[in-house]
Amino acid sequence: MPEPKLSLTFTCTVEACHTRSTHQFTRRSYEKGIVIVQCPGCKNRHLIADHLGWFKESTKDGKLKTVEDLVRAKGEKVRRGTLGDGGVVEYTPE
């Protein structure tokens, strides 16, 4: 059986880029490992999750493990949804 996958859509925060892109990765990597994605616009790499502590300077000394933690710490809203058959994305209230 294939590993469960997660999908992330975001807008690059690099000045003069602002490319919107979607990336897929395994749930296990997001919850227990490291996930880094590359922006197709500016080619910058963005840290999405660090449960191994490799990037402590980017994660408030390892306290913020995922991009969701980092975004919430900045006071921004995180929306989680589910991807259904046919590519339908559904969002539910938190």
mmCIF file of C-alpha atoms in Angstrom:
data_model
loop_
_atom_site.group_PDB
_atom_site.id
_atom_site.type_symbol
_atom_site.label_atom_id
_atom_site.label_comp_id
_atom_site.label_asym_id
_atom_site.label_seq_id
_atom_site.Cartn_x
_atom_site.Cartn_y
_atom_site.Cartn_z
ATOM 1 C CA MET A 1 0.000 0.000 0.000
ATOM 2 C CA PRO A 2 1.424 3.442 -0.901
ATOM 3 C CA GLU A 3 2.277 5.896 1.861
ATOM 4 C CA PRO A 4 -0.293 8.620 2.604
ATOM 5 C CA LYS A 5 0.575 11.911 0.919
ATOM 6 C CA LEU A 6 -0.068 15.502 1.867
ATOM 7 C CA SER A 7 -0.347 18.437 -0.489
ATOM 8 C CA LEU A 8 0.595 22.060 0.203
ATOM 9 C CA THR A 9 -0.312 25.102 -1.879
ATOM 10 C CA PHE A 10 1.372 28.383 -1.012
ATOM 11 C CA THR A 11 2.545 31.678 -2.434
ATOM 12 C CA CYS A 12 6.313 32.234 -2.345
ATOM 13 C CA THR A 13 7.281 35.025 0.053
ATOM 14 C CA VAL A 14 10.519 35.943 -1.722
ATOM 15 C CA GLU A 15 10.405 39.584 -2.842
ATOM 16 C CA ALA A 16 9.635 39.946 -6.568
ATOM 17 C CA CYS A 17 8.625 36.269 -6.894
ATOM 18 C CA HIS A 18 5.198 35.588 -5.340
ATOM 19 C CA THR A 19 4.755 32.408 -7.403
ATOM 20 C CA ARG A 20 1.875 30.208 -6.257
ATOM 21 C CA SER A 21 2.649 26.485 -6.375
ATOM 22 C CA THR A 22 1.514 23.109 -5.060
ATOM 23 C CA HIS A 23 3.814 20.402 -3.714
ATOM 24 C CA GLN A 24 3.209 16.832 -2.511
ATOM 25 C CA PHE A 25 5.180 14.895 0.092
ATOM 26 C CA THR A 26 4.642 11.947 2.413
ATOM 27 C CA ARG A 27 2.733 12.402 5.627
ATOM 28 C CA ARG A 28 5.524 10.572 7.489
ATOM 29 C CA SER A 29 8.137 13.113 6.330
ATOM 30 C CA TYR A 30 5.898 16.025 7.363
ATOM 31 C CA GLU A 31 5.133 14.584 10.815
ATOM 32 C CA LYS A 32 8.488 12.950 11.673
ATOM 33 C CA GLY A 33 11.192 14.129 9.264
ATOM 34 C CA ILE A 34 12.163 17.097 7.112
ATOM 35 C CA VAL A 35 10.339 18.555 4.106
ATOM 36 C CA ILE A 36 11.917 21.198 1.867
ATOM 37 C CA VAL A 37 10.213 22.308 -1.365
ATOM 38 C CA GLN A 38 11.618 24.357 -4.222
ATOM 39 C CA CYS A 39 9.714 27.311 -5.680
ATOM 40 C CA PRO A 40 9.311 26.867 -9.449
ATOM 41 C CA GLY A 41 9.552 30.659 -9.896
ATOM 42 C CA CYS A 42 12.669 31.803 -8.059
ATOM 43 C CA LYS A 43 14.112 28.324 -7.341
ATOM 44 C CA ASN A 44 14.432 29.182 -3.623
ATOM 45 C CA ARG A 45 13.979 26.310 -1.211
ATOM 46 C CA HIS A 46 11.371 26.667 1.524
ATOM 47 C CA LEU A 47 11.420 24.735 4.802
ATOM 48 C CA ILE A 48 8.040 23.100 5.380
ATOM 49 C CA ALA A 49 8.804 20.774 8.309
ATOM 50 C CA ASP A 50 11.829 20.028 10.513
ATOM 51 C CA HIS A 51 11.323 17.368 13.162
ATOM 52 C CA LEU A 52 15.021 16.423 13.163
ATOM 53 C CA GLY A 53 16.285 19.817 14.359
ATOM 54 C CA TRP A 54 18.526 20.479 11.369
ATOM 55 C CA PHE A 55 17.328 24.083 10.908
ATOM 56 C CA LYS A 56 17.022 25.395 14.463
ATOM 57 C CA GLU A 57 17.778 28.987 13.421
ATOM 58 C CA SER A 58 14.676 28.921 11.188
ATOM 59 C CA THR A 59 12.373 27.250 13.716
ATOM 60 C CA LYS A 60 12.808 29.323 16.893
ATOM 61 C CA ASP A 61 15.467 26.967 18.288
ATOM 62 C CA GLY A 62 13.499 23.889 17.239
ATOM 63 C CA LYS A 63 10.243 24.868 18.972
ATOM 64 C CA LEU A 64 8.281 25.440 15.748
ATOM 65 C CA LYS A 65 8.382 22.172 13.813
ATOM 66 C CA THR A 66 6.140 22.806 10.785
ATOM 67 C CA VAL A 67 5.172 25.587 8.421
ATOM 68 C CA GLU A 68 1.802 25.606 10.191
ATOM 69 C CA ASP A 69 3.542 26.388 13.507
ATOM 70 C CA LEU A 70 5.627 29.139 11.881
ATOM 71 C CA VAL A 71 2.636 30.771 10.173
ATOM 72 C CA ARG A 72 0.504 30.679 13.342
ATOM 73 C CA ALA A 73 3.387 32.200 15.349
ATOM 74 C CA LYS A 74 3.317 35.153 12.924
ATOM 75 C CA GLY A 75 -0.403 35.590 13.637
ATOM 76 C CA GLU A 76 -1.493 34.357 10.220
ATOM 77 C CA LYS A 77 -4.275 31.866 9.515
ATOM 78 C CA VAL A 78 -3.672 28.268 8.440
ATOM 79 C CA ARG A 79 -6.398 26.474 6.506
ATOM 80 C CA ARG A 80 -6.470 22.690 6.263
ATOM 81 C CA GLY A 81 -8.555 20.909 3.676
ATOM 82 C CA THR A 82 -9.015 17.501 2.138
ATOM 83 C CA LEU A 83 -8.388 16.494 -1.449
ATOM 84 C CA GLY A 84 -11.144 14.296 -2.791
ATOM 85 C CA ASP A 85 -11.708 12.356 -5.963
ATOM 86 C CA GLY A 86 -11.374 14.385 -9.112
ATOM 87 C CA GLY A 87 -9.149 16.986 -7.452
ATOM 88 C CA VAL A 88 -11.907 18.589 -5.372
ATOM 89 C CA VAL A 89 -10.501 20.443 -2.353
ATOM 90 C CA GLU A 90 -12.785 20.825 0.652
ATOM 91 C CA TYR A 91 -12.178 23.139 3.620
ATOM 92 C CA THR A 92 -13.928 22.679 6.947
ATOM 93 C CA PRO A 93 -14.140 25.148 9.828
ATOM 94 C CA GLU A 94 -11.487 24.747 12.549
#
